[in-house]
Coordinates of C-alpha atoms in Angstrom, one line a residue:
M1 CA -18.4 164.0 -7.0
S2 CA -18.3 167.1 -8.7
E3 CA -19.5 166.8 -12.6
R4 CA -15.7 166.8 -13.8
L5 CA -13.6 163.9 -12.5
Q6 CA -10.8 165.2 -10.2
V7 CA -7.5 162.9 -11.2
G8 CA -4.4 162.3 -9.9
L9 CA -1.5 160.8 -11.8
I10 CA 1.2 158.3 -10.4
G11 CA 3.8 158.4 -12.4
A12 CA 5.5 160.6 -15.0
G13 CA 7.9 158.6 -17.3
H14 CA 7.0 157.7 -20.8
F15 CA 3.7 156.9 -20.8
G16 CA 2.7 158.5 -17.9
R17 CA 3.6 162.0 -19.9
Y18 CA 1.0 161.1 -22.4
H19 CA -1.7 160.7 -19.6
A20 CA -0.8 164.1 -18.0
L21 CA -1.1 165.8 -21.8
K22 CA -4.5 164.1 -22.4
L23 CA -5.9 164.9 -18.9
A24 CA -4.8 168.4 -19.5
G25 CA -7.1 168.9 -22.1
A26 CA -10.1 166.8 -21.1
T27 CA -13.2 168.2 -20.9
R28 CA -14.7 165.8 -18.2
A29 CA -12.0 165.5 -15.8
R30 CA -9.3 167.8 -14.0
L31 CA -5.6 167.1 -13.2
V32 CA -5.2 168.0 -9.8
G33 CA -1.5 166.7 -9.8
L34 CA 1.1 164.2 -10.6
A35 CA 3.5 162.3 -8.3
D36 CA 6.9 160.7 -9.6
P37 CA 9.9 159.8 -7.5
N38 CA 12.3 161.5 -9.9
P39 CA 12.0 164.9 -9.1
A40 CA 13.4 166.6 -12.1
R41 CA 10.8 164.3 -14.1
A42 CA 7.9 165.3 -12.2
K43 CA 8.5 168.9 -12.2
E44 CA 9.0 168.9 -16.2
V45 CA 6.2 166.7 -16.9
A46 CA 3.8 168.9 -14.5
W47 CA 5.1 172.1 -16.3
E48 CA 3.9 170.8 -19.6
A49 CA 0.4 169.6 -17.9
G50 CA -0.1 172.8 -16.2
C51 CA -0.7 171.0 -13.1
P52 CA 1.4 170.8 -9.5
V53 CA 3.4 168.3 -8.4
K54 CA 2.1 166.4 -5.3
S55 CA 2.9 163.5 -3.0
V56 CA 0.7 160.5 -3.6
E57 CA -0.7 161.3 -0.2
E58 CA -1.9 164.4 -1.2
I59 CA -3.3 163.0 -4.6
L60 CA -5.2 160.3 -2.5
A61 CA -6.4 163.1 -0.3
E62 CA -7.7 165.5 -3.0
A63 CA -8.4 163.0 -6.1
D64 CA -11.7 161.1 -7.1
A65 CA -9.9 158.7 -9.3
V66 CA -6.0 157.9 -10.0
I67 CA -4.2 156.7 -13.0
I68 CA -1.2 154.3 -12.5
A69 CA 1.6 154.8 -15.0
A70 CA 4.3 153.8 -12.8
P71 CA 6.7 150.8 -13.7
A72 CA 4.6 147.4 -13.6
E73 CA 6.2 146.3 -10.3
Y74 CA 4.5 149.1 -8.4
H75 CA 1.0 148.6 -10.3
Y76 CA -0.4 146.7 -7.4
E77 CA 1.0 148.7 -4.6
H78 CA -0.2 152.0 -6.3
A79 CA -3.8 150.5 -7.2
A80 CA -4.3 148.7 -3.6
R81 CA -3.7 151.8 -2.0
A82 CA -6.0 153.9 -3.8
L83 CA -8.8 151.4 -3.8
R84 CA -8.6 151.2 -0.3
A85 CA -8.7 155.0 0.2
G86 CA -12.4 155.2 -2.1
K87 CA -10.7 156.2 -5.5
H88 CA -11.6 154.9 -8.9
V89 CA -8.6 153.6 -10.4
L90 CA -6.8 153.4 -14.0
V91 CA -4.0 151.4 -13.8
E92 CA -1.6 150.6 -16.8
K93 CA -1.0 146.8 -17.9
P94 CA -0.2 144.3 -16.3
I95 CA -3.0 145.0 -13.8
A96 CA -0.4 143.2 -11.0
A97 CA 2.7 140.9 -11.1
T98 CA 0.6 137.9 -9.8
L99 CA -3.0 136.5 -10.0
A100 CA -3.2 136.6 -6.3
Q101 CA -2.7 140.3 -6.4
A102 CA -5.0 140.7 -9.3
D103 CA -7.7 139.0 -7.1
E104 CA -7.1 141.4 -4.3
L105 CA -7.5 144.3 -6.4
I106 CA -10.8 143.1 -8.1
G107 CA -12.2 142.6 -4.6
L108 CA -11.1 146.0 -3.1
A109 CA -12.8 147.6 -6.0
A110 CA -16.0 145.6 -5.5
Q111 CA -16.0 146.1 -1.8
A112 CA -15.4 149.9 -2.3
G113 CA -18.0 150.4 -5.3
R114 CA -15.2 152.0 -7.2
V115 CA -14.2 151.6 -11.1
L116 CA -11.2 149.4 -11.6
Q117 CA -9.8 149.3 -15.4
V118 CA -6.8 148.4 -16.8
G119 CA -5.0 149.9 -19.5
H120 CA -5.2 147.7 -22.5
L121 CA -5.0 150.5 -25.1
E122 CA -5.6 148.2 -28.1
R123 CA -9.1 147.8 -27.2
F124 CA -9.7 151.5 -27.8
S125 CA -8.3 151.8 -30.9
A126 CA -9.8 151.8 -34.3
A127 CA -8.1 148.9 -35.9
H128 CA -9.6 146.6 -33.0
G129 CA -13.1 148.0 -34.2
A130 CA -12.6 147.4 -37.7
L131 CA -11.6 143.9 -36.7
S132 CA -14.1 142.6 -34.4
S133 CA -16.9 143.9 -36.5
R134 CA -15.9 141.9 -39.5
M135 CA -15.0 138.7 -37.9
G136 CA -16.8 136.1 -35.8
R137 CA -15.3 133.4 -33.6
P138 CA -11.9 132.1 -35.0
L139 CA -10.7 128.6 -35.4
Y140 CA -6.9 130.0 -35.9
I141 CA -5.0 133.2 -35.2
E142 CA -1.6 134.5 -36.2
A143 CA -0.3 137.3 -34.4
V144 CA 3.4 139.0 -35.1
R145 CA 4.2 142.1 -33.2
I146 CA 8.0 143.2 -33.6
A147 CA 9.9 146.2 -33.0
P148 CA 13.4 147.7 -32.7
F149 CA 15.1 147.7 -29.5
K150 CA 14.5 150.6 -26.9
P151 CA 15.5 150.8 -23.4
R152 CA 11.9 151.7 -22.4
G153 CA 9.9 148.7 -21.1
T154 CA 12.7 146.4 -20.3
D155 CA 11.9 146.4 -16.4
V156 CA 9.6 143.4 -17.8
S157 CA 9.7 140.6 -20.4
V158 CA 8.6 141.2 -24.1
I159 CA 5.3 138.9 -23.0
L160 CA 4.2 141.8 -20.3
D161 CA 5.6 144.7 -22.6
L162 CA 4.4 143.9 -25.9
M163 CA 2.9 140.3 -26.3
I164 CA 0.1 141.0 -23.7
H165 CA -1.7 143.5 -26.0
D166 CA -2.2 140.4 -28.7
L167 CA -3.2 138.0 -25.8
D168 CA -5.7 140.4 -24.6
L169 CA -7.2 140.9 -28.2
I170 CA -7.0 137.3 -28.7
L171 CA -8.6 136.4 -25.8
T172 CA -11.6 138.5 -26.6
L173 CA -11.8 137.2 -30.2
A174 CA -11.6 133.3 -29.1
D175 CA -14.3 134.1 -26.0
S176 CA -12.9 130.7 -24.6
E177 CA -10.6 129.2 -22.0
V178 CA -6.9 128.7 -22.5
V179 CA -6.3 125.2 -21.9
S180 CA -2.6 125.0 -23.2
V181 CA 0.4 126.9 -24.1
D182 CA 3.8 126.0 -25.9
A183 CA 6.2 128.7 -25.9
V184 CA 9.7 129.4 -26.4
G185 CA 11.9 132.9 -25.7
A186 CA 15.1 134.2 -25.0
P187 CA 16.8 137.3 -23.3
V188 CA 18.9 138.9 -25.6
A189 CA 19.5 142.4 -24.9
S190 CA 18.1 143.0 -21.4
T191 CA 18.2 140.7 -18.3
F192 CA 14.2 139.6 -19.5
D193 CA 13.0 137.9 -22.5
D194 CA 13.1 140.0 -25.6
I195 CA 11.7 137.5 -28.2
A196 CA 9.1 135.2 -27.6
N197 CA 6.7 132.8 -29.8
A198 CA 3.4 131.3 -28.1
R199 CA 1.4 128.6 -29.3
I200 CA -2.0 128.6 -27.5
R201 CA -5.1 126.1 -27.8
F202 CA -8.3 127.0 -26.3
A203 CA -11.0 125.0 -24.9
S204 CA -13.2 125.7 -28.2
G205 CA -10.6 124.1 -30.1
A206 CA -9.3 127.3 -31.5
V207 CA -5.3 127.9 -31.5
A208 CA -3.4 130.9 -31.8
T209 CA 0.5 131.7 -32.3
I210 CA 1.7 134.7 -31.2
T211 CA 4.9 136.0 -31.8
A212 CA 6.4 139.1 -30.0
S213 CA 10.1 140.8 -30.6
R214 CA 11.6 144.2 -29.2
I215 CA 14.9 143.4 -30.9
S216 CA 13.8 143.5 -34.4
L217 CA 15.2 145.5 -37.2
K218 CA 11.7 146.8 -38.3
T219 CA 8.7 147.6 -36.7
E220 CA 5.5 145.1 -37.8
R221 CA 2.1 144.6 -36.7
K222 CA -0.1 141.8 -38.7
M223 CA -2.8 139.4 -37.5
R224 CA -4.3 136.8 -39.6
I225 CA -7.5 135.0 -38.6
F226 CA -9.3 132.1 -39.9
S227 CA -12.9 131.0 -39.4
Q228 CA -15.3 128.9 -40.7
T229 CA -17.0 131.8 -42.9
G230 CA -13.5 133.2 -43.9
Y231 CA -10.1 134.4 -43.7
L232 CA -9.3 137.8 -42.5
T233 CA -5.4 139.7 -42.5
V234 CA -4.6 142.9 -40.9
D235 CA -1.7 145.1 -41.5
F236 CA -2.0 147.3 -38.3
S237 CA 0.7 149.5 -39.4
A238 CA -0.7 150.3 -43.3
R239 CA -4.1 150.4 -41.4
K240 CA -5.5 148.3 -44.1
L241 CA -7.3 145.0 -44.1
T242 CA -8.5 142.0 -46.2
L243 CA -11.7 139.8 -45.9
V244 CA -12.1 136.4 -48.1
G245 CA -15.6 134.9 -47.5
R246 CA -18.6 133.9 -49.1
G247 CA -21.3 136.6 -50.7
I248 CA -18.8 139.5 -50.6
G249 CA -16.7 142.1 -52.1
V250 CA -14.8 141.1 -55.7
K251 CA -15.2 137.8 -56.9
V252 CA -12.3 135.2 -56.4
P253 CA -11.6 133.8 -59.9
G254 CA -12.1 129.8 -60.1
F255 CA -14.1 130.3 -56.7
P256 CA -17.5 132.1 -57.7
E257 CA -18.9 131.8 -53.7
F258 CA -16.0 133.5 -52.6
G259 CA -15.3 137.2 -52.9
I260 CA -12.8 139.6 -51.7
E261 CA -13.2 142.8 -49.4
Q262 CA -10.4 145.4 -48.8
A263 CA -11.0 148.2 -46.1
G264 CA -9.0 150.6 -43.9
W265 CA -9.6 152.6 -40.8
Q266 CA -9.3 156.2 -40.1
D267 CA -7.2 156.2 -36.8
H268 CA -8.5 157.8 -33.5
D269 CA -6.9 158.7 -30.2
A270 CA -6.7 155.6 -28.4
L271 CA -5.6 157.2 -25.2
S272 CA -8.3 159.8 -25.4
A273 CA -10.9 157.1 -26.0
E274 CA -9.6 155.0 -22.9
H275 CA -9.8 158.0 -20.8
E276 CA -13.6 159.0 -22.0
A277 CA -14.4 155.6 -21.2
F278 CA -12.9 155.7 -17.8
F279 CA -14.6 159.0 -17.2
A280 CA -18.0 157.6 -18.2
A281 CA -17.5 154.5 -16.0
C282 CA -17.0 156.9 -13.0
L283 CA -19.1 159.7 -13.7
D284 CA -22.0 158.0 -15.1
G285 CA -22.0 154.4 -14.1
A286 CA -21.1 153.2 -17.7
P287 CA -20.0 149.4 -18.0
V288 CA -16.2 149.7 -17.5
V289 CA -14.8 148.1 -21.1
V290 CA -11.7 146.6 -19.8
D291 CA -12.2 145.8 -16.2
G292 CA -10.2 143.7 -13.7
L293 CA -11.1 140.9 -14.6
A294 CA -10.3 141.0 -18.3
G295 CA -6.9 142.5 -16.9
K296 CA -6.4 139.2 -14.7
H297 CA -7.2 137.2 -17.8
A298 CA -4.6 138.7 -19.9
L299 CA -2.1 138.6 -16.7
A300 CA -2.8 134.8 -16.4
A301 CA -2.0 134.0 -20.2
A302 CA 0.9 136.0 -20.0
L303 CA 1.9 133.9 -17.0
M304 CA 1.0 131.1 -18.6
V305 CA 3.3 131.8 -21.9
S306 CA 6.2 132.7 -19.4
A307 CA 6.1 129.5 -17.4
S308 CA 6.2 127.8 -20.9
I309 CA 9.2 129.7 -22.1
A310 CA 11.1 128.7 -18.8
E311 CA 10.1 124.8 -19.2
S312 CA 11.2 124.8 -22.8
R313 CA 14.8 126.8 -21.5
A314 CA 15.4 124.3 -19.0
M315 CA 14.8 121.4 -21.8
A316 CA 17.2 123.1 -24.0
E317 CA 19.7 123.8 -21.3
A318 CA 19.3 120.3 -20.3
S319 CA 20.4 118.8 -23.8
G320 CA 23.0 121.4 -24.6
L321 CA 21.2 122.7 -27.4
I322 CA 22.1 126.5 -25.0
P323 CA 24.4 127.1 -22.3
T324 CA 22.9 127.7 -18.9
L325 CA 22.0 131.1 -18.0
S326 CA 24.3 132.4 -15.5
L327 CA 22.2 134.1 -12.5

């Protein structure tokens, strides 16, 4: 393999364009070409990134690694094909549509001795670093991620579109197996669930409550974490966190053992950080930050939320609380 990783891009949609532009400026990689079923879109993004439009077959013949930014329903198909061709793969989230498909991709990567990284971008954000460095294992987590409606991303439910980011972060923080999920959700502006709320219990005894919506009037991203040692609240939009705990910061009136510490963080380019981690794994043998197993765990949690929503909807329909959805 050359010193610069030869990378091909499959998918030139909204997020695929971002991948292409970052790859165009990368020092450790060269974008050999991109493929997209929409010729006009492929030509437009390729012109911006300064690379040729190529077929998937040509990319697999020329590249050392492939970034897959196609719609979610094609993630497994493209990733499996690339791994079978002996290519390193960075596939956008979710890793696949089913756990069986995720297992197959993990097996193919191991068999080929190739990197399989999943695009859970939040793992590479400055916010994640600030959060994880200040809080131990939680007892309770509350996460809210809401945004106004946009047609982009409606090829999947809000669980796989937005909630899966917080599911991945919470699985990392809790570091325990999910034992039960109780969730409710509804399609409002698309054919998939656009709003969802889930309560997740872990084997450790920890509990998380997650709310996700893509039909809200405003954008809000917040997380609150309770642990035995303190309380942490994070406003991702304002880039601010507040920690209440023993022996820190400004003393809390009436509670001399406790103090308040406020901090912020400087945003960095999370996508570039994700790319650099992928390049390091491929070229240097560095550990894969978000590997196939992590992608499978996030998918498993998302599927459990979706299954619970379906069960709750069936109960509500049977009771007459809501009308039966027509197919």
